[in-house]
mmCIF file of C-alpha atoms in Angstrom:
data_model
loop_
_atom_site.group_PDB
_atom_site.id
_atom_site.type_symbol
_atom_site.label_atom_id
_atom_site.label_comp_id
_atom_site.label_asym_id
_atom_site.label_seq_id
_atom_site.Cartn_x
_atom_site.Cartn_y
_atom_site.Cartn_z
ATOM 1 C CA MET A 904 -23.077 9.769 15.184
ATOM 2 C CA ALA A 905 -20.016 7.621 14.523
ATOM 3 C CA THR A 906 -18.563 5.802 17.520
ATOM 4 C CA THR A 907 -14.870 5.378 18.283
ATOM 5 C CA SER A 908 -15.014 1.851 16.888
ATOM 6 C CA ASP A 909 -16.593 3.234 13.699
ATOM 7 C CA TRP A 910 -13.727 5.682 13.257
ATOM 8 C CA ILE A 911 -11.173 2.935 13.875
ATOM 9 C CA ALA A 912 -12.926 0.741 11.316
ATOM 10 C CA GLY A 913 -13.012 3.703 8.926
ATOM 11 C CA ALA A 914 -9.222 3.950 9.164
ATOM 12 C CA ARG A 915 -9.198 0.394 7.737
ATOM 13 C CA PRO A 916 -6.648 -1.165 10.100
ATOM 14 C CA ARG A 917 -6.396 -4.277 7.903
ATOM 15 C CA THR A 918 -4.651 -2.123 5.286
ATOM 16 C CA LEU A 919 -1.920 -0.987 7.686
ATOM 17 C CA PRO A 920 0.482 -3.853 6.880
ATOM 18 C CA ALA A 921 0.846 -2.143 3.491
ATOM 19 C CA ALA A 922 2.253 0.874 5.378
ATOM 20 C CA VAL A 923 4.488 -1.063 7.780
ATOM 21 C CA SER A 924 5.985 -3.386 5.157
ATOM 22 C CA PRO A 925 7.915 -0.820 3.066
ATOM 23 C CA VAL A 926 9.495 0.692 6.166
ATOM 24 C CA LEU A 927 10.571 -2.746 7.391
ATOM 25 C CA ALA A 928 12.074 -3.635 4.021
ATOM 26 C CA GLY A 929 13.794 -0.288 3.551
ATOM 27 C CA THR A 930 15.261 -0.353 7.047
ATOM 28 C CA GLY A 931 16.525 -3.891 6.479
ATOM 29 C CA VAL A 932 18.449 -2.692 3.433
ATOM 30 C CA ALA A 933 19.843 0.256 5.409
ATOM 31 C CA ALA A 934 20.957 -2.080 8.180
ATOM 32 C CA TYR A 935 22.721 -4.357 5.693
ATOM 33 C CA ALA A 936 24.560 -1.257 4.428
ATOM 34 C CA ASP A 937 25.625 -0.552 8.039
ATOM 35 C CA ALA A 938 23.740 2.726 7.950
ATOM 36 C CA ALA A 939 20.525 2.110 9.883
ATOM 37 C CA VAL A 940 19.291 5.127 11.851
ATOM 38 C CA TRP A 941 16.507 3.815 14.022
ATOM 39 C CA TRP A 942 14.879 7.126 14.930
ATOM 40 C CA LYS A 943 14.653 7.961 11.223
ATOM 41 C CA ALA A 944 13.118 4.553 10.588
ATOM 42 C CA ALA A 945 10.557 5.313 13.294
ATOM 43 C CA LEU A 946 9.707 8.661 11.680
ATOM 44 C CA ALA A 947 9.420 6.974 8.275
ATOM 45 C CA LEU A 948 6.950 4.555 9.854
ATOM 46 C CA VAL A 949 4.900 7.465 11.205
ATOM 47 C CA VAL A 950 4.828 9.019 7.728
ATOM 48 C CA SER A 951 3.797 5.756 6.077
ATOM 49 C CA LEU A 952 1.088 4.888 8.610
ATOM 50 C CA ALA A 953 -0.324 8.414 8.621
ATOM 51 C CA LEU A 954 -0.474 8.508 4.821
ATOM 52 C CA GLN A 955 -2.231 5.128 4.742
ATOM 53 C CA VAL A 956 -4.854 6.288 7.236
ATOM 54 C CA ALA A 957 -5.195 9.596 5.384
ATOM 55 C CA VAL A 958 -5.805 7.944 2.031
ATOM 56 C CA ASN A 959 -8.334 5.587 3.629
ATOM 57 C CA TYR A 960 -10.341 8.464 5.096
ATOM 58 C CA ALA A 961 -9.935 10.470 1.881
ATOM 59 C CA ASN A 962 -11.293 7.559 -0.170
ATOM 60 C CA ASP A 963 -14.163 7.138 2.282
ATOM 61 C CA TYR A 964 -15.031 10.821 1.889
ATOM 62 C CA SER A 965 -14.650 11.052 -1.895
ATOM 63 C CA ASP A 966 -16.383 7.766 -2.721
ATOM 64 C CA GLY A 967 -19.075 8.553 -0.178
ATOM 65 C CA ILE A 968 -20.073 11.900 -1.622
ATOM 66 C CA ARG A 969 -20.088 10.398 -5.126
ATOM 67 C CA GLY A 970 -22.390 7.580 -4.053
ATOM 68 C CA THR A 971 -19.869 4.883 -4.993
ATOM 69 C CA ASP A 972 -20.136 3.313 -1.526
ATOM 70 C CA ASP A 973 -23.950 3.281 -1.345
ATOM 71 C CA GLU A 974 -24.038 -0.456 -2.121
ATOM 72 C CA ARG A 975 -21.012 -2.117 -0.585
ATOM 73 C CA VAL A 976 -19.909 -5.742 -0.319
ATOM 74 C CA GLY A 977 -16.935 -5.003 1.922
ATOM 75 C CA PRO A 978 -16.581 -3.335 5.322
ATOM 76 C CA MET A 979 -18.705 -0.364 6.339
ATOM 77 C CA ARG A 980 -17.750 3.114 5.160
ATOM 78 C CA LEU A 981 -18.326 6.165 7.329
ATOM 79 C CA VAL A 982 -19.820 8.490 4.714
ATOM 80 C CA GLY A 983 -21.510 5.865 2.563
ATOM 81 C CA SER A 984 -23.291 4.362 5.576
ATOM 82 C CA GLY A 985 -24.267 7.760 6.961
ATOM 83 C CA ALA A 986 -22.410 7.078 10.230
ATOM 84 C CA ALA A 987 -20.344 10.267 9.913
ATOM 85 C CA ALA A 988 -20.744 13.583 8.133
ATOM 86 C CA PRO A 989 -18.604 14.005 5.005
ATOM 87 C CA GLY A 990 -16.934 17.096 6.453
ATOM 88 C CA ALA A 991 -15.850 15.220 9.565
ATOM 89 C CA VAL A 992 -14.277 12.438 7.517
ATOM 90 C CA LYS A 993 -12.530 14.992 5.307
ATOM 91 C CA ARG A 994 -11.091 16.692 8.403
ATOM 92 C CA ALA A 995 -9.873 13.324 9.707
ATOM 93 C CA ALA A 996 -8.092 12.751 6.398
ATOM 94 C CA PHE A 997 -6.353 16.123 6.537
ATOM 95 C CA LEU A 998 -5.395 15.596 10.187
ATOM 96 C CA ALA A 999 -3.646 12.376 9.179
ATOM 97 C CA PHE A 1000 -1.986 14.199 6.269
ATOM 98 C CA GLY A 1001 -0.775 16.767 8.788
ATOM 99 C CA VAL A 1002 0.808 14.126 11.011
ATOM 100 C CA ALA A 1003 2.595 12.665 7.977
ATOM 101 C CA GLY A 1004 3.707 16.139 6.968
ATOM 102 C CA VAL A 1005 5.261 17.009 10.329
ATOM 103 C CA ALA A 1006 7.198 13.736 10.516
ATOM 104 C CA GLY A 1007 8.240 14.132 6.873
ATOM 105 C CA LEU A 1008 9.537 17.651 7.472
ATOM 106 C CA VAL A 1009 11.804 16.386 10.244
ATOM 107 C CA LEU A 1010 13.203 13.732 7.910
ATOM 108 C CA ALA A 1011 13.716 16.287 5.147
ATOM 109 C CA ALA A 1012 15.419 18.753 7.490
ATOM 110 C CA THR A 1013 17.863 16.082 8.646
ATOM 111 C CA THR A 1014 18.457 14.486 5.230
ATOM 112 C CA ALA A 1015 17.690 16.605 2.152
ATOM 113 C CA TRP A 1016 15.152 19.353 1.559
ATOM 114 C CA TRP A 1017 14.175 18.006 -1.877
ATOM 115 C CA LEU A 1018 12.360 15.271 0.042
ATOM 116 C CA VAL A 1019 9.689 17.898 0.790
ATOM 117 C CA ALA A 1020 8.750 17.787 -2.888
ATOM 118 C CA VAL A 1021 8.482 14.003 -2.731
ATOM 119 C CA GLY A 1022 6.215 14.356 0.282
ATOM 120 C CA LEU A 1023 3.967 16.889 -1.413
ATOM 121 C CA VAL A 1024 3.602 14.665 -4.476
ATOM 122 C CA SER A 1025 2.778 11.719 -2.209
ATOM 123 C CA VAL A 1026 0.036 13.698 -0.433
ATOM 124 C CA ALA A 1027 -1.387 14.861 -3.750
ATOM 125 C CA ALA A 1028 -1.392 11.279 -5.039
ATOM 126 C CA ALA A 1029 -3.195 10.110 -1.916
ATOM 127 C CA TRP A 1030 -5.901 12.774 -2.220
ATOM 128 C CA PHE A 1031 -6.511 12.572 -5.962
ATOM 129 C CA TYR A 1032 -6.803 8.777 -5.949
ATOM 130 C CA THR A 1033 -10.539 9.249 -5.512
ATOM 131 C CA GLY A 1034 -10.679 13.012 -4.916
ATOM 132 C CA GLY A 1035 -10.958 15.930 -7.296
ATOM 133 C CA ARG A 1036 -12.879 16.211 -10.550
ATOM 134 C CA LYS A 1037 -10.987 13.440 -12.356
ATOM 135 C CA PRO A 1038 -9.698 10.966 -9.752
ATOM 136 C CA TYR A 1039 -7.114 8.647 -11.265
ATOM 137 C CA GLY A 1040 -8.495 5.728 -9.250
ATOM 138 C CA TYR A 1041 -11.551 5.949 -11.512
ATOM 139 C CA LEU A 1042 -9.325 5.751 -14.601
ATOM 140 C CA GLY A 1043 -7.642 2.418 -13.943
ATOM 141 C CA LEU A 1044 -4.432 3.932 -12.538
ATOM 142 C CA GLY A 1045 -4.814 3.008 -8.870
ATOM 143 C CA GLU A 1046 -2.486 0.007 -8.997
ATOM 144 C CA VAL A 1047 0.209 1.992 -10.791
ATOM 145 C CA MET A 1048 0.195 4.679 -8.120
ATOM 146 C CA VAL A 1049 0.130 2.167 -5.272
ATOM 147 C CA PHE A 1050 3.196 0.477 -6.775
ATOM 148 C CA VAL A 1051 4.978 3.820 -7.114
ATOM 149 C CA PHE A 1052 4.160 5.309 -3.718
ATOM 150 C CA PHE A 1053 3.700 2.309 -1.403
ATOM 151 C CA GLY A 1054 6.448 0.407 -3.186
ATOM 152 C CA LEU A 1055 9.160 2.453 -4.867
ATOM 153 C CA VAL A 1056 8.866 5.732 -2.948
ATOM 154 C CA ALA A 1057 8.202 4.196 0.465
ATOM 155 C CA VAL A 1058 10.939 1.538 0.421
ATOM 156 C CA ILE A 1059 13.640 3.498 -1.398
ATOM 157 C CA GLY A 1060 12.771 6.597 0.604
ATOM 158 C CA THR A 1061 13.046 4.733 3.904
ATOM 159 C CA THR A 1062 16.472 3.437 2.900
ATOM 160 C CA TYR A 1063 17.669 6.783 1.577
ATOM 161 C CA VAL A 1064 16.836 8.857 4.662
ATOM 162 C CA GLN A 1065 19.080 6.489 6.607
ATOM 163 C CA THR A 1066 21.909 5.726 4.164
ATOM 164 C CA GLU A 1067 21.771 8.896 2.011
ATOM 165 C CA SER A 1068 22.950 6.683 -0.847
ATOM 166 C CA TRP A 1069 21.505 4.603 -3.672
ATOM 167 C CA GLU A 1070 21.122 0.903 -2.867
ATOM 168 C CA TRP A 1071 20.084 -1.576 -5.560
ATOM 169 C CA ALA A 1072 18.674 -3.855 -2.887
ATOM 170 C CA ALA A 1073 16.219 -1.104 -1.977
ATOM 171 C CA LEU A 1074 14.940 -1.013 -5.562
ATOM 172 C CA TYR A 1075 14.413 -4.773 -5.672
ATOM 173 C CA ALA A 1076 12.752 -4.755 -2.258
ATOM 174 C CA ALA A 1077 10.524 -1.917 -3.434
ATOM 175 C CA VAL A 1078 9.397 -4.000 -6.414
ATOM 176 C CA GLY A 1079 8.507 -6.935 -4.150
ATOM 177 C CA VAL A 1080 6.647 -4.867 -1.583
ATOM 178 C CA GLY A 1081 4.980 -2.783 -4.272
ATOM 179 C CA ALA A 1082 3.782 -5.873 -6.133
ATOM 180 C CA LEU A 1083 2.039 -7.230 -3.050
ATOM 181 C CA ALA A 1084 0.577 -3.818 -2.194
ATOM 182 C CA CYS A 1085 -0.856 -3.772 -5.726
ATOM 183 C CA ALA A 1086 -2.185 -7.303 -5.229
ATOM 184 C CA ILE A 1087 -4.216 -6.090 -2.246
ATOM 185 C CA LEU A 1088 -5.820 -3.384 -4.370
ATOM 186 C CA VAL A 1089 -6.379 -5.818 -7.241
ATOM 187 C CA VAL A 1090 -8.378 -8.133 -4.976
ATOM 188 C CA ASN A 1091 -10.327 -5.219 -3.524
ATOM 189 C CA ASN A 1092 -11.236 -3.999 -7.005
ATOM 190 C CA LEU A 1093 -11.974 -7.533 -8.228
ATOM 191 C CA ARG A 1094 -14.529 -7.863 -5.443
ATOM 192 C CA ASP A 1095 -16.081 -4.516 -6.338
ATOM 193 C CA ILE A 1096 -16.332 -4.982 -10.133
ATOM 194 C CA PRO A 1097 -20.159 -5.245 -10.117
ATOM 195 C CA THR A 1098 -20.782 -2.136 -7.990
ATOM 196 C CA ASP A 1099 -17.944 -0.119 -9.568
ATOM 197 C CA THR A 1100 -19.286 -0.862 -13.042
ATOM 198 C CA VAL A 1101 -22.729 0.414 -12.081
ATOM 199 C CA SER A 1102 -21.337 3.563 -10.418
ATOM 200 C CA GLY A 1103 -19.018 4.365 -13.336
ATOM 201 C CA LYS A 1104 -15.795 3.763 -11.394
ATOM 202 C CA ARG A 1105 -13.433 2.358 -14.048
ATOM 203 C CA THR A 1106 -10.818 0.638 -11.933
ATOM 204 C CA LEU A 1107 -8.176 -1.532 -13.566
ATOM 205 C CA ALA A 1108 -10.286 -4.553 -12.639
ATOM 206 C CA VAL A 1109 -13.295 -3.105 -14.465
ATOM 207 C CA VAL A 1110 -11.121 -2.366 -17.518
ATOM 208 C CA LEU A 1111 -9.422 -5.787 -17.585
ATOM 209 C CA GLY A 1112 -12.466 -7.819 -16.665
ATOM 210 C CA ASP A 1113 -12.862 -10.614 -14.131
ATOM 211 C CA ARG A 1114 -10.667 -13.315 -15.717
ATOM 212 C CA HIS A 1115 -7.671 -11.112 -16.544
ATOM 213 C CA THR A 1116 -7.808 -9.454 -13.105
ATOM 214 C CA ARG A 1117 -7.474 -12.852 -11.455
ATOM 215 C CA ARG A 1118 -4.452 -13.605 -13.628
ATOM 216 C CA LEU A 1119 -2.954 -10.238 -12.710
ATOM 217 C CA TYR A 1120 -3.177 -11.170 -9.038
ATOM 218 C CA LEU A 1121 -1.181 -14.348 -9.680
ATOM 219 C CA ALA A 1122 1.379 -12.415 -11.732
ATOM 220 C CA LEU A 1123 1.942 -9.930 -8.906
ATOM 221 C CA VAL A 1124 2.595 -12.736 -6.428
ATOM 222 C CA ILE A 1125 5.158 -14.202 -8.836
ATOM 223 C CA VAL A 1126 6.847 -10.794 -9.218
ATOM 224 C CA ALA A 1127 7.110 -10.548 -5.425
ATOM 225 C CA ALA A 1128 8.801 -13.961 -5.308
ATOM 226 C CA VAL A 1129 11.285 -13.003 -8.039
ATOM 227 C CA ALA A 1130 12.057 -9.805 -6.131
ATOM 228 C CA VAL A 1131 13.135 -11.831 -3.092
ATOM 229 C CA VAL A 1132 15.694 -13.621 -5.268
ATOM 230 C CA ALA A 1133 16.902 -10.295 -6.677
ATOM 231 C CA VAL A 1134 17.429 -8.875 -3.169
ATOM 232 C CA ALA A 1135 19.305 -12.004 -2.133
ATOM 233 C CA ALA A 1136 21.526 -11.817 -5.217
ATOM 234 C CA VAL A 1137 22.894 -8.379 -4.264
ATOM 235 C CA THR A 1138 22.984 -8.851 -0.485
ATOM 236 C CA THR A 1139 22.926 -12.235 1.258
ATOM 237 C CA TRP A 1140 21.346 -15.530 0.258
ATOM 238 C CA PHE A 1141 19.796 -15.629 3.722
ATOM 239 C CA ALA A 1142 17.275 -13.186 2.285
ATOM 240 C CA LEU A 1143 15.742 -16.144 0.441
ATOM 241 C CA LEU A 1144 13.945 -16.826 3.717
ATOM 242 C CA GLY A 1145 11.546 -14.188 2.436
ATOM 243 C CA LEU A 1146 10.159 -16.746 -0.011
ATOM 244 C CA ALA A 1147 8.215 -18.187 2.921
ATOM 245 C CA PHE A 1148 5.640 -15.466 2.206
ATOM 246 C CA VAL A 1149 4.351 -17.802 -0.500
ATOM 247 C CA LEU A 1150 2.859 -20.011 2.225
ATOM 248 C CA LEU A 1151 0.288 -17.280 2.860
ATOM 249 C CA THR A 1152 -0.376 -16.566 -0.795
ATOM 250 C CA VAL A 1153 -1.093 -20.182 -1.835
ATOM 251 C CA PRO A 1154 -4.602 -20.268 -0.300
ATOM 252 C CA ALA A 1155 -5.218 -16.724 -1.528
ATOM 253 C CA VAL A 1156 -4.228 -17.586 -5.102
ATOM 254 C CA ARG A 1157 -6.385 -20.710 -5.007
ATOM 255 C CA THR A 1158 -9.376 -18.687 -3.859
ATOM 256 C CA VAL A 1159 -8.868 -16.047 -6.540
ATOM 257 C CA LEU A 1160 -8.302 -18.529 -9.377
ATOM 258 C CA ALA A 1161 -11.252 -20.639 -8.230
ATOM 259 C CA GLY A 1162 -13.543 -17.736 -9.080
ATOM 260 C CA ALA A 1163 -14.552 -16.488 -5.623
ATOM 261 C CA THR A 1164 -16.628 -13.304 -5.682
ATOM 262 C CA GLY A 1165 -18.033 -10.739 -3.258
ATOM 263 C CA PRO A 1166 -17.602 -11.676 0.412
ATOM 264 C CA GLY A 1167 -15.614 -14.745 -0.660
ATOM 265 C CA LEU A 1168 -12.704 -12.462 -1.551
ATOM 266 C CA ILE A 1169 -12.563 -10.641 1.777
ATOM 267 C CA PRO A 1170 -10.276 -13.276 3.416
ATOM 268 C CA VAL A 1171 -7.904 -12.890 0.462
ATOM 269 C CA LEU A 1172 -7.411 -9.221 1.362
ATOM 270 C CA GLN A 1173 -6.222 -10.186 4.832
ATOM 271 C CA GLN A 1174 -4.067 -13.054 3.543
ATOM 272 C CA THR A 1175 -2.388 -10.809 0.984
ATOM 273 C CA GLY A 1176 -1.772 -8.064 3.533
ATOM 274 C CA LEU A 1177 -0.181 -10.543 5.929
ATOM 275 C CA ALA A 1178 1.853 -12.025 3.072
ATOM 276 C CA GLU A 1179 3.263 -8.575 2.289
ATOM 277 C CA LEU A 1180 4.138 -8.040 5.949
ATOM 278 C CA LEU A 1181 5.794 -11.482 6.130
ATOM 279 C CA TRP A 1182 7.756 -10.758 2.935
ATOM 280 C CA ALA A 1183 9.131 -7.561 4.428
ATOM 281 C CA ALA A 1184 9.744 -8.956 7.912
ATOM 282 C CA LEU A 1185 11.644 -12.033 6.731
ATOM 283 C CA VAL A 1186 13.746 -10.172 4.177
ATOM 284 C CA ALA A 1187 14.499 -7.372 6.635
ATOM 285 C CA GLY A 1188 15.261 -9.854 9.399
ATOM 286 C CA ALA A 1189 17.748 -11.683 7.192
ATOM 287 C CA LEU A 1190 19.447 -8.442 6.134
ATOM 288 C CA ILE A 1191 19.668 -7.164 9.697
ATOM 289 C CA ALA A 1192 21.037 -10.503 10.938
ATOM 290 C CA ARG A 1193 23.773 -10.504 8.284
ATOM 291 C CA SER A 1194 24.679 -6.808 8.674
#
């Protein structure tokens, strides 16, 4: 029977910076536009965190019942390890979806009801990443959806529920945050190429191959750096402080390009997650300071 620590580990807390970062960035843009609404930012954070936990449990459940997690290099999985029953993990996923849904409904009711549709699409995307008969995560589309939902939708959505207006800075921030969120998934899938190939899980890393996946990681870091400059160009040059995120990506890029495999890539996941959080915190901090 899974312990409390097992369930916490199953929620994959190291992935949570990918949920906090878009809300930080989006709120920074809203503050610069003199339209920050802090209780809405807090609700957006609840939505983002709950969706991240939900997708983690959903992936654990779906990959577990398919046998994809039977031979893992990374952290333990609840279903794959046999620590928890598949049904229990599925219920945990839907509980987290429910929390996100309640918070999202409040935001929609106080902003615009069409946001309900955005929320429903986001939940569907989270579930069908590895769930359903033809999960898109098995078709090399995981990075695309992470960029869309944990980049574009999360950042622009966080800004919009506060400003109720279009902000170009939110788009550029979304590209930067989304690129680093994708980089986290790229490293995860790079590490799992051997086991995913055997299990028939055709991630983007499996499709591209080892060498091109490593180059993709570098490209995403560069995109994130360019995005900082784009945000600064339409707001304040103080936002260039966000380029300090590169300090965390340098060792990660070196490790990836040096050909690290298996457990050797696990530190890169943490470094990339922290780099994304630093990107968002520094850019948001600069925007808030100059608002």
